[in-house]
Coordinates of C-alpha atoms and ligand atoms in Angstrom, one line a residue:
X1074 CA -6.1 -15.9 -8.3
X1075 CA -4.7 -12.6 -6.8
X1076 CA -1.8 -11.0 -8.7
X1077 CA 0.6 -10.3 -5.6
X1078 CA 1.5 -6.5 -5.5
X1079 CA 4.8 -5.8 -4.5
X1080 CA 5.2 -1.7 -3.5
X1081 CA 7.7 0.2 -3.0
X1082 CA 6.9 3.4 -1.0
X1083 CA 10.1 5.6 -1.3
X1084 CA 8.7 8.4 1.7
X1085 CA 10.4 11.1 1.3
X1086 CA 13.9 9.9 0.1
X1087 CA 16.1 10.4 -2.8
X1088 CA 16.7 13.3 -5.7
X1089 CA 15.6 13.8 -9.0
X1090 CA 18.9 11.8 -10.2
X1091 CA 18.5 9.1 -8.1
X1092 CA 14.7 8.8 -8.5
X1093 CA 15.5 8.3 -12.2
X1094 CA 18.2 5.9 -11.4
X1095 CA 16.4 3.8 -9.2
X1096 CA 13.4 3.5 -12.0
X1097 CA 16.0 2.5 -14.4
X1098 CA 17.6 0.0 -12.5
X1099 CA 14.2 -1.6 -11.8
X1100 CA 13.5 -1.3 -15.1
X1101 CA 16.5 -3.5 -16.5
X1102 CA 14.7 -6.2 -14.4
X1103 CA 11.3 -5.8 -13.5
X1104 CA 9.9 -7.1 -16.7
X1105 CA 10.8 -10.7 -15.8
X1106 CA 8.3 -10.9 -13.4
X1107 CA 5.3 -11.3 -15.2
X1108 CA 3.5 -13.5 -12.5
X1109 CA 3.4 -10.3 -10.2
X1110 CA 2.5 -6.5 -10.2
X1111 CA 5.4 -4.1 -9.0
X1112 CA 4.9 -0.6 -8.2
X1113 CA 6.6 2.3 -6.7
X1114 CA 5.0 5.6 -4.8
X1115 CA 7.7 8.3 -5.3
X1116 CA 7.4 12.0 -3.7
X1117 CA 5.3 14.0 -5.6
X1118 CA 7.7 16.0 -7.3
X1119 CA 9.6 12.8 -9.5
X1120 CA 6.1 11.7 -10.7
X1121 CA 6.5 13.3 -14.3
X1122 CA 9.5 11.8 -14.1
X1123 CA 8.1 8.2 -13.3
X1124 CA 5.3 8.3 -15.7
X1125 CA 7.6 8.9 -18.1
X1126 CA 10.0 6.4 -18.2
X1127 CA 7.3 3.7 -16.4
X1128 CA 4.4 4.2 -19.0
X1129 CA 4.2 1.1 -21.1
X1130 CA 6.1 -1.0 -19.0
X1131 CA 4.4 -2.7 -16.7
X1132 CA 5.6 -1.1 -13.6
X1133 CA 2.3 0.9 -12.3
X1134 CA 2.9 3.6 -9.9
X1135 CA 1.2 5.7 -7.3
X1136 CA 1.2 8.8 -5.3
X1137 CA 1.9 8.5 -1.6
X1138 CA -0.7 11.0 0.0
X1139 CA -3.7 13.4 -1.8
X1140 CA -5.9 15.9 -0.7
X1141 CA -9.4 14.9 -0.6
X1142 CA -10.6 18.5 -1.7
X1143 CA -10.9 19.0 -5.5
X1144 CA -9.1 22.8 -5.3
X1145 CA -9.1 25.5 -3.3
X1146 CA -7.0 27.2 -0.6
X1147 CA -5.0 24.4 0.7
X1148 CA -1.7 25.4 0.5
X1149 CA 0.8 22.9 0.0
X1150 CA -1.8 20.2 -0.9
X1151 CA -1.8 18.4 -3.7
X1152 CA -5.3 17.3 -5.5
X1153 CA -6.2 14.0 -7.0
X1154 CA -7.0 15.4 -10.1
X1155 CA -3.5 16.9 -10.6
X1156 CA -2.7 13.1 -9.8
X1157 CA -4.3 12.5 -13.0
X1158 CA -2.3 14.4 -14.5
X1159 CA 0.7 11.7 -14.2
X1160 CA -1.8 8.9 -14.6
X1161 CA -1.4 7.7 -11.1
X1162 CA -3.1 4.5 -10.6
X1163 CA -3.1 4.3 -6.9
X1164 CA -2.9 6.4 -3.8
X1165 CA -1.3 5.5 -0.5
X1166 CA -4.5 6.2 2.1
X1167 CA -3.8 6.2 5.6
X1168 CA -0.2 5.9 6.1
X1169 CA 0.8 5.9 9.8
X1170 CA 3.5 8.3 9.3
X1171 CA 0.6 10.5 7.7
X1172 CA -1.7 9.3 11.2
X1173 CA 0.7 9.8 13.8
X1174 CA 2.8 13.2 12.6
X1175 CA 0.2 15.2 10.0
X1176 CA -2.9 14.6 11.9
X1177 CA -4.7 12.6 9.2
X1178 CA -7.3 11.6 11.8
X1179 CA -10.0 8.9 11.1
X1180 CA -12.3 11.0 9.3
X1181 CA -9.5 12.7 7.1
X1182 CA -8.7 9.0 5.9
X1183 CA -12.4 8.2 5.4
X1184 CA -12.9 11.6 3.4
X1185 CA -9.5 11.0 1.2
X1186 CA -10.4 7.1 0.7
X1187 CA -13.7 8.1 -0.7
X1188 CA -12.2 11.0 -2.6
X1189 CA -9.7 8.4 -4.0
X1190 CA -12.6 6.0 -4.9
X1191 CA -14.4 8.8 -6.6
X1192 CA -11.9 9.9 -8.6
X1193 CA -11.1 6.4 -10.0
X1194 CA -8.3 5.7 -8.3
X1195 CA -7.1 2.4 -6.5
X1196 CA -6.6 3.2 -2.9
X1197 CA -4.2 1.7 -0.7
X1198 CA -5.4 1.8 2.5
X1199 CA -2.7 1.4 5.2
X1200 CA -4.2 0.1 8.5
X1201 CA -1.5 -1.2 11.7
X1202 CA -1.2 -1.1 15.5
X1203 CA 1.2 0.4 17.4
X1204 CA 3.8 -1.0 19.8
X1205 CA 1.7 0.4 23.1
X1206 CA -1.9 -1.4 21.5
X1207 CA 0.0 -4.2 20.1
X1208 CA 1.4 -5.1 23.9
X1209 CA -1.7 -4.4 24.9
X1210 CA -3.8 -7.0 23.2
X1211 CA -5.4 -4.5 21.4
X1212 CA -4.6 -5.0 17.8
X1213 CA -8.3 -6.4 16.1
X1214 CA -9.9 -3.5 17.9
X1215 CA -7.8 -0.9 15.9
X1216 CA -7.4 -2.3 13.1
X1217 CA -11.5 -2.9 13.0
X1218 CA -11.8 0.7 13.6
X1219 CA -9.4 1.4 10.6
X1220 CA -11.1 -0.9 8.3
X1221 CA -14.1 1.1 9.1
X1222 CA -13.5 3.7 6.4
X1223 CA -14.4 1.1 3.5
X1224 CA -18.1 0.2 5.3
X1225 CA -18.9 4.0 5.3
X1226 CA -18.7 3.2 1.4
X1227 CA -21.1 -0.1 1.5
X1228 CA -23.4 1.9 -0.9
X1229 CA -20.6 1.7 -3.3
X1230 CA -20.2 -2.1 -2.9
X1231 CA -19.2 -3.1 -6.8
X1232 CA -16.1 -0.8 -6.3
X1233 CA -14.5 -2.3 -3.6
X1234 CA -13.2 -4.7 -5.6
X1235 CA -10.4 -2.0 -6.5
X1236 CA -8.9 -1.4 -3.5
X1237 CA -5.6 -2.4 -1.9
X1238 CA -5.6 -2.5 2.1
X1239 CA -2.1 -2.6 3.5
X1240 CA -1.6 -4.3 6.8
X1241 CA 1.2 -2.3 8.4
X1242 CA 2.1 -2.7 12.2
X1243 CA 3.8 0.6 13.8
X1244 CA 6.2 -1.3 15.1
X1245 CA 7.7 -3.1 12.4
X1246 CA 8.0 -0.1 10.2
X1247 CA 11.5 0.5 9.8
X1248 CA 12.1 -0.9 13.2
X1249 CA 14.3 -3.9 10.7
X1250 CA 11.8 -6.3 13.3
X1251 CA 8.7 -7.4 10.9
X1252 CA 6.2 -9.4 12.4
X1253 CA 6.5 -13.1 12.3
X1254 CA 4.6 -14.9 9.2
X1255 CA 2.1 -16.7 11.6
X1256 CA 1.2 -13.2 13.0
X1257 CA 0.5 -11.4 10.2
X1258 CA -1.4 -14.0 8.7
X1259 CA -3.7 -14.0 11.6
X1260 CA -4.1 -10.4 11.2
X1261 CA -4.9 -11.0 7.5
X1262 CA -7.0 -13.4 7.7
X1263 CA -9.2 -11.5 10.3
X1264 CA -9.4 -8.9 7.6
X1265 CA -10.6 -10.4 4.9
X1266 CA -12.9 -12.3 6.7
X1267 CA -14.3 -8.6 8.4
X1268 CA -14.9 -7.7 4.6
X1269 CA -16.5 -11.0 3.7
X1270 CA -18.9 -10.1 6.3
X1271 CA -20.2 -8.2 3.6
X1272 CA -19.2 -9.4 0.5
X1273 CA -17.5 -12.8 0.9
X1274 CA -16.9 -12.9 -3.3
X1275 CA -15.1 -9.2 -3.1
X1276 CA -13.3 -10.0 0.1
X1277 CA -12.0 -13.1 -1.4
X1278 CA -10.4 -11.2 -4.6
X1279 CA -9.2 -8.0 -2.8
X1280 CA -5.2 -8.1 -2.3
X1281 CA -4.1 -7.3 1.6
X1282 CA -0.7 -6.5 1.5
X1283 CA 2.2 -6.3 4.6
X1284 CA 4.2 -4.0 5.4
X1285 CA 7.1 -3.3 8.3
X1286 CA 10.5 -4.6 7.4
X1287 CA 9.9 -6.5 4.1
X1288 CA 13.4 -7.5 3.1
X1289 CA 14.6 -10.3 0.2
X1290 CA 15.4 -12.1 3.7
X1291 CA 11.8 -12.9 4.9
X1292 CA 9.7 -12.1 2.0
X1293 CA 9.2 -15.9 1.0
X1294 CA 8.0 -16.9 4.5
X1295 CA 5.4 -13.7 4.5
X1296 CA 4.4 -14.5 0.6
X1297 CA 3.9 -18.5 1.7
X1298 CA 0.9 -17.5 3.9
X1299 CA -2.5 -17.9 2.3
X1300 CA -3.9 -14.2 2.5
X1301 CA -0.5 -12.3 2.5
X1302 CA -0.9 -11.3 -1.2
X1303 CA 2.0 -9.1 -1.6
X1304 CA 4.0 -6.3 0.1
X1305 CA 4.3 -2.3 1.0
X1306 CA 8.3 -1.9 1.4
X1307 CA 10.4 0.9 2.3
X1308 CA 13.4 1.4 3.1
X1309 CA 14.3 -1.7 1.2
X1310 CA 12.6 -0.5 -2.3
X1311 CA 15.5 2.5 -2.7
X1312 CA 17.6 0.0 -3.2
X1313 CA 16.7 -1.5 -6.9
X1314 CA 18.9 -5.1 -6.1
X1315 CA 16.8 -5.2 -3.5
X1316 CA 13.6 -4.4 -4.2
X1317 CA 14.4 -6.4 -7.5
X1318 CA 15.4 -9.7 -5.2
X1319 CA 11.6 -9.3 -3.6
X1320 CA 10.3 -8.6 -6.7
X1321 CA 12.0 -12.0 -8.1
X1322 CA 11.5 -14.3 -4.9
X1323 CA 7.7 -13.3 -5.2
X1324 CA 7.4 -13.8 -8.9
X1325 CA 9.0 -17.3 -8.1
X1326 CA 6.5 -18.2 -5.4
X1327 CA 3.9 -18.0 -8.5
Ligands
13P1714 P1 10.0 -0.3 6.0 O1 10.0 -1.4 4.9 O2 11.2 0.6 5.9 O3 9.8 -0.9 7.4 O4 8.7 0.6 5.8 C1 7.4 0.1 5.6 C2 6.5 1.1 5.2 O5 6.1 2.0 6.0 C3 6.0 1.1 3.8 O6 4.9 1.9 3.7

């Protein structure tokens, strides 16, 4: 069985104080969840801070963006070997924020998925229609062309198994208006069942996560559908009560 992944992806929010409140306060908690995975993505600049007081605990951690170059001139970038640095074990791919307002077109998220696969991380690739494509009737067809970024990599079938792909419609991200259950199931469904096109055994083991609006309110109904296997949150993982009250109605479901 898949162990559900519950994220926290913290954008760019908070201070160093509050970064290192917020890991404590999940910290006090998050150990009585044993039947799930929890993990945050903080900015870049609190990750010595988070390896430190998360290494050893069972909280895992990620970065939320990465360069697919190794080094070079590319100011302001950050590389995924520095990410090694803070023993990062995954790497937010994708992100629509990242799409829609840095330009990380479709073959900068192929080249910085395979750069994360390279370099050993777990990618999280975040896939999602917007409102327009969504009203449209459009959804499957962009969100096939998304997925398409792991079947550039079919050479490098075995390692498949270690990635993460985050289901994440536009209009449900911090909108407080998640998609319903039933709907997101569909969507998740159709995605594993793209990637067990070509590898039913992988496809049935990799984790597909939601995100848009996860709150302790509706995470039960999204966590009760077969091939929702866990959940990308936002704004409500600054909060540690509740990204602690997801964290505990998910580890309940188990
Ligand atoms: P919200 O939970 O704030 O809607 O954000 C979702 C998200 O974008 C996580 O990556």
């Amino acid at each position: 069985m898949k162990q559900p992944l519950i994220a926290g992806n913290w954008k760019m929010n908070g201070s160093r104080k509050s970064a290192i409140d917020l890991i404590a306060s999940i910290l006090t908690e998050a150990y009585q969840f044993p039947k799930i995975e929890m993990a945050v993505f903080p900015p870049f600049v609190y990750l010595s801070q988070t390896e430190e007081l998360l290494t050893g605990s069972g909280v895992n951690w990620g970065a939320q963006n990465a360069s697919p170059h190794k080094n070079g001139a590319y100011t302001g970038e950050i590389s995924l070997e520095m990410l090694k640095d803070f023993n990062c074990k995954y790497v937010l791919v994708g992100h629509s924020e990242r799409r829609r307002q840095f330009g990380d077109s479709p073959v900068i998220v192929a080249e910085k998925f395979a750069a994360a696969m390279r370099a050993g991380f777990t990618p999280v690739l975040c896939v999602g229609e917007t409102e327009e494509q969504h009203d449209r009737g459009l959804t499957w067809q962009v969100i096939q062309e998304q997925l398409e970024v792991v079947f550039e990599l079919k050479d490098n079938h075995s390692s498949l198994r270690d990635i993460v792909i985050a289901y994440e419609p536009v209009w449900a991200i911090g909108t407080g208006k998640s998609a319903s259950p039933e709907e997101a199931q569909e969507v998740h469904l159709a995605i594993r069942n793209r990637l067990g096109e070509y590898d039913w055994e992988i496809a049935s083991k990799i984790r597909i996560i939601y995100g848009g609006s996860v709150t302790p309110e509706n995470i039960a109904d999204l966590m009760a559908m077969p091939d929702i296997d866990g959940a990308l949150v936002g704004g409500a993982s600054l909060d540690a009560k509740k990204f602690l009250e997801i964290g505990r109605k998910c580890n309940s479901l188990y």
